[in-house]
Amino acid sequence: MGKVLAGITTSVDGFITGPGDGPECGLGAGGERLHYWVFGGPWSYDSPGRGEPAGQDKAWLEEAMAANGAVIAGRGTYEAAGHWGGKNPWDFPLFIVTHRPEEQPPDGGFIFTGSLAEAMDQAQAAAGGKQVNVMGGADLIRQALAAGLVDELTIIIAPVILGAGKRLFDGFGESLELEHLGVRQSPFATFIDYRVKK
C-alpha cells in the first residue's frame, strides 16, 4: 500500500475558505487569494482565464500529481469545484465521499462512496501502491486524521489573513504529533510537510 497524504491550503489565520463559500464561489469571498500559487498569481471568479503555476509551486504540484494513484474529496469540494465541469480532471480515480452516493453521475469518472472508510479502501486498491491524496475539504481531512488514516500532512499557507470563513481545525478534538519533514517557499505560499506520528 502506498502512503496517504492529506494536503490543503490555508490562510495565515487558519481559514481554508473565505466567508460565503459555495458552488458559485468555492473558496468564498476573497478566498481566491489562497490559490494564487495554483494559478501563477492573482485571479478571481469573475476573470475569464487562469494562469499556470511556476517555480516551487509548479514543482510541488507536479511531484504530488506524479505520486498520486487516487484522490479522495468530499462532496462539498466536488460541489464547490462545479463538479470539475462534469469530468474527472485527472488520469487517476477520484473518489467523492457523500451521504448521497446514489447521485453518482453515470459518466465523468467520479466514484461516489458513502463513507471515508469505503473511499479509502477503494482508493488504496485503485492506487496500485501509489499515493492516495485526501484533498479536502477540511471536514474530510479532520476525519481522516482522527481515524489515523493519514501518513503525511501538507499545510500550504498562503500569505493572507481572511478573518472569517471555514477553519481547517475547527472542532478537531484529537491530539496529533507531527514530525517536520520539510518546507518550500514561493511568493504565493509556504509548503510545510509533516509526517503524522501514530
GROMACS .gro file of C-alpha atoms in nm:
model
  198
    1MET     CA    1   0.000   0.000   0.000
    2GLY     CA    2   0.114   0.350  -0.079
    3LYS     CA    3   0.116   0.632   0.171
    4VAL     CA    4  -0.182   0.855   0.237
    5LEU     CA    5  -0.117   1.227   0.206
    6ALA     CA    6  -0.361   1.494   0.317
    7GLY     CA    7  -0.295   1.840   0.181
    8ILE     CA    8  -0.482   2.169   0.189
    9THR     CA    9  -0.422   2.541   0.155
   10THR     CA   10  -0.497   2.770   0.445
   11SER     CA   11  -0.463   3.138   0.527
   12VAL     CA   12  -0.219   3.254   0.793
   13ASP     CA   13  -0.516   3.275   1.033
   14GLY     CA   14  -0.622   2.917   0.957
   15PHE     CA   15  -0.909   2.952   0.710
   16ILE     CA   16  -0.943   2.725   0.406
   17THR     CA   17  -1.215   2.947   0.257
   18GLY     CA   18  -1.334   3.300   0.298
   19PRO     CA   19  -1.693   3.362   0.409
   20GLY     CA   20  -1.982   3.264   0.182
   21ASP     CA   21  -1.818   2.970   0.005
   22GLY     CA   22  -2.037   2.759  -0.220
   23PRO     CA   23  -2.088   2.633  -0.575
   24GLU     CA   24  -2.057   2.976  -0.737
   25CYS     CA   25  -1.770   3.087  -0.512
   26GLY     CA   26  -1.587   2.774  -0.399
   27LEU     CA   27  -1.322   2.949  -0.191
   28GLY     CA   28  -1.557   3.213  -0.051
   29ALA     CA   29  -1.528   3.592  -0.060
   30GLY     CA   30  -1.162   3.681  -0.105
   31GLY     CA   31  -1.063   3.316  -0.095
   32GLU     CA   32  -0.918   3.322  -0.445
   33ARG     CA   33  -0.601   3.460  -0.282
   34LEU     CA   34  -0.549   3.119  -0.119
   35HIS     CA   35  -0.487   2.963  -0.459
   36TYR     CA   36  -0.270   3.223  -0.628
   37TRP     CA   37   0.001   2.957  -0.603
   38VAL     CA   38  -0.208   2.718  -0.816
   39PHE     CA   39  -0.275   2.973  -1.091
   40GLY     CA   40   0.056   3.159  -1.101
   41GLY     CA   41  -0.075   3.480  -0.948
   42PRO     CA   42  -0.390   3.684  -0.898
   43TRP     CA   43  -0.717   3.556  -1.040
   44SER     CA   44  -1.083   3.591  -0.949
   45TYR     CA   45  -1.411   3.415  -1.012
   46ASP     CA   46  -1.504   3.699  -1.246
   47SER     CA   47  -1.191   3.669  -1.462
   48PRO     CA   48  -1.225   3.451  -1.772
   49GLY     CA   49  -0.880   3.289  -1.761
   50ARG     CA   50  -0.638   3.139  -1.516
   51GLY     CA   51  -0.260   3.131  -1.523
   52GLU     CA   52  -0.025   2.840  -1.457
   53PRO     CA   53   0.188   2.765  -1.151
   54ALA     CA   54   0.561   2.833  -1.171
   55GLY     CA   55   0.878   2.773  -0.970
   56GLN     CA   56   0.832   2.597  -0.634
   57ASP     CA   57   0.453   2.600  -0.678
   58LYS     CA   58   0.477   2.409  -1.004
   59ALA     CA   59   0.742   2.171  -0.866
   60TRP     CA   60   0.529   2.079  -0.563
   61LEU     CA   61   0.215   2.032  -0.771
   62GLU     CA   62   0.392   1.818  -1.032
   63GLU     CA   63   0.552   1.597  -0.767
   64ALA     CA   64   0.221   1.550  -0.586
   65MET     CA   65   0.034   1.467  -0.907
   66ALA     CA   66   0.302   1.222  -1.023
   67ALA     CA   67   0.289   1.039  -0.688
   68ASN     CA   68  -0.090   1.012  -0.681
   69GLY     CA   69  -0.265   0.688  -0.766
   70ALA     CA   70  -0.605   0.807  -0.641
   71VAL     CA   71  -0.763   1.114  -0.484
   72ILE     CA   72  -1.040   1.143  -0.224
   73ALA     CA   73  -1.253   1.457  -0.194
   74GLY     CA   74  -1.564   1.549  -0.001
   75ARG     CA   75  -1.898   1.633  -0.154
   76GLY     CA   76  -1.853   1.999  -0.058
   77THR     CA   77  -1.529   2.018  -0.254
   78TYR     CA   78  -1.695   1.846  -0.550
   79GLU     CA   79  -1.981   2.100  -0.543
   80ALA     CA   80  -1.750   2.399  -0.487
   81ALA     CA   81  -1.539   2.292  -0.786
   82GLY     CA   82  -1.851   2.296  -1.004
   83HIS     CA   83  -1.823   1.916  -1.039
   84TRP     CA   84  -1.500   1.990  -1.229
   85GLY     CA   85  -1.715   2.057  -1.532
   86GLY     CA   86  -1.866   1.706  -1.513
   87LYS     CA   87  -1.536   1.527  -1.579
   88ASN     CA   88  -1.261   1.394  -1.353
   89PRO     CA   89  -0.973   1.637  -1.418
   90TRP     CA   90  -0.702   1.376  -1.355
   91ASP     CA   91  -0.579   1.049  -1.504
   92PHE     CA   92  -0.640   0.859  -1.179
   93PRO     CA   93  -0.956   0.769  -0.988
   94LEU     CA   94  -1.135   1.047  -0.798
   95PHE     CA   95  -1.349   0.928  -0.506
   96ILE     CA   96  -1.619   1.157  -0.368
   97VAL     CA   97  -1.736   1.095  -0.010
   98THR     CA   98  -2.103   1.182   0.017
   99HIS     CA   99  -2.417   1.100   0.214
  100ARG     CA  100  -2.589   1.060  -0.124
  101PRO     CA  101  -2.376   0.808  -0.317
  102GLU     CA  102  -2.676   0.716  -0.530
  103GLU     CA  103  -2.637   1.054  -0.704
  104GLN     CA  104  -2.316   0.946  -0.876
  105PRO     CA  105  -2.326   1.065  -1.236
  106PRO     CA  106  -2.324   0.777  -1.485
  107ASP     CA  107  -2.015   0.912  -1.659
  108GLY     CA  108  -1.743   1.163  -1.583
  109GLY     CA  109  -1.504   0.933  -1.400
  110PHE     CA  110  -1.617   1.002  -1.043
  111ILE     CA  111  -1.672   0.726  -0.786
  112PHE     CA  112  -1.918   0.822  -0.513
  113THR     CA  113  -1.886   0.643  -0.179
  114GLY     CA  114  -2.097   0.661   0.135
  115SER     CA  115  -1.809   0.685   0.385
  116LEU     CA  116  -1.446   0.782   0.417
  117ALA     CA  117  -1.356   0.425   0.517
  118GLU     CA  118  -1.517   0.289   0.200
  119ALA     CA  119  -1.346   0.554  -0.014
  120MET     CA  120  -1.008   0.480   0.145
  121ASP     CA  121  -1.038   0.104   0.089
  122GLN     CA  122  -1.133   0.154  -0.275
  123ALA     CA  123  -0.873   0.427  -0.333
  124GLN     CA  124  -0.592   0.214  -0.186
  125ALA     CA  125  -0.692  -0.074  -0.414
  126ALA     CA  126  -0.718   0.153  -0.719
  127ALA     CA  127  -0.390   0.334  -0.648
  128GLY     CA  128  -0.187   0.018  -0.706
  129GLY     CA  129   0.076   0.104  -0.446
  130LYS     CA  130   0.091   0.472  -0.534
  131GLN     CA  131  -0.008   0.757  -0.302
  132VAL     CA  132  -0.367   0.830  -0.203
  133ASN     CA  133  -0.428   1.204  -0.169
  134VAL     CA  134  -0.704   1.331   0.062
  135MET     CA  135  -0.760   1.677  -0.081
  136GLY     CA  136  -1.037   1.803   0.142
  137GLY     CA  137  -1.236   1.985   0.243
  138ALA     CA  138  -1.144   2.050   0.600
  139ASP     CA  139  -1.403   1.816   0.750
  140LEU     CA  140  -1.282   1.523   0.541
  141ILE     CA  141  -0.918   1.588   0.637
  142ARG     CA  142  -1.015   1.614   1.005
  143GLN     CA  143  -1.199   1.279   0.976
  144ALA     CA  144  -0.901   1.115   0.807
  145LEU     CA  145  -0.659   1.246   1.070
  146ALA     CA  146  -0.887   1.144   1.358
  147ALA     CA  147  -0.919   0.793   1.213
  148GLY     CA  148  -0.540   0.755   1.188
  149LEU     CA  149  -0.554   0.716   0.810
  150VAL     CA  150  -0.305   0.990   0.717
  151ASP     CA  151   0.071   0.924   0.688
  152GLU     CA  152   0.174   1.274   0.581
  153LEU     CA  153   0.010   1.614   0.608
  154THR     CA  154   0.097   1.912   0.391
  155ILE     CA  155  -0.024   2.252   0.503
  156ILE     CA  156   0.011   2.513   0.230
  157ILE     CA  157  -0.001   2.857   0.389
  158ALA     CA  158  -0.100   3.148   0.167
  159PRO     CA  159   0.028   3.489   0.281
  160VAL     CA  160  -0.318   3.630   0.350
  161ILE     CA  161  -0.541   3.697   0.650
  162LEU     CA  162  -0.906   3.617   0.570
  163GLY     CA  163  -1.058   3.692   0.910
  164ALA     CA  164  -1.356   3.462   0.855
  165GLY     CA  165  -1.463   3.151   0.666
  166LYS     CA  166  -1.408   2.781   0.733
  167ARG     CA  167  -1.117   2.687   0.957
  168LEU     CA  168  -0.908   2.377   0.897
  169PHE     CA  169  -0.911   2.250   1.254
  170ASP     CA  170  -1.241   2.388   1.389
  171GLY     CA  171  -1.389   2.135   1.629
  172PHE     CA  172  -1.093   1.897   1.597
  173GLY     CA  173  -1.068   1.741   1.940
  174GLU     CA  174  -0.785   1.499   1.871
  175SER     CA  175  -0.423   1.533   1.969
  176LEU     CA  176  -0.173   1.496   1.686
  177GLU     CA  177   0.200   1.467   1.699
  178LEU     CA  178   0.372   1.575   1.379
  179GLU     CA  179   0.730   1.537   1.261
  180HIS     CA  180   0.858   1.815   1.037
  181LEU     CA  181   0.974   1.678   0.701
  182GLY     CA  182   1.046   1.989   0.501
  183VAL     CA  183   0.943   2.332   0.383
  184ARG     CA  184   0.931   2.510   0.048
  185GLN     CA  185   0.874   2.877  -0.014
  186SER     CA  186   0.733   3.067  -0.309
  187PRO     CA  187   0.599   3.421  -0.346
  188PHE     CA  188   0.245   3.282  -0.312
  189ALA     CA  189   0.274   3.009  -0.049
  190THR     CA  190   0.476   2.825   0.213
  191PHE     CA  191   0.454   2.446   0.186
  192ILE     CA  192   0.511   2.265   0.516
  193ASP     CA  193   0.529   1.886   0.506
  194TYR     CA  194   0.478   1.674   0.817
  195ARG     CA  195   0.479   1.305   0.898
  196VAL     CA  196   0.186   1.212   1.121
  197LYS     CA  197   0.320   1.012   1.414
  198LYS     CA  198   0.096   0.719   1.503
   0.00000   0.00000   0.00000
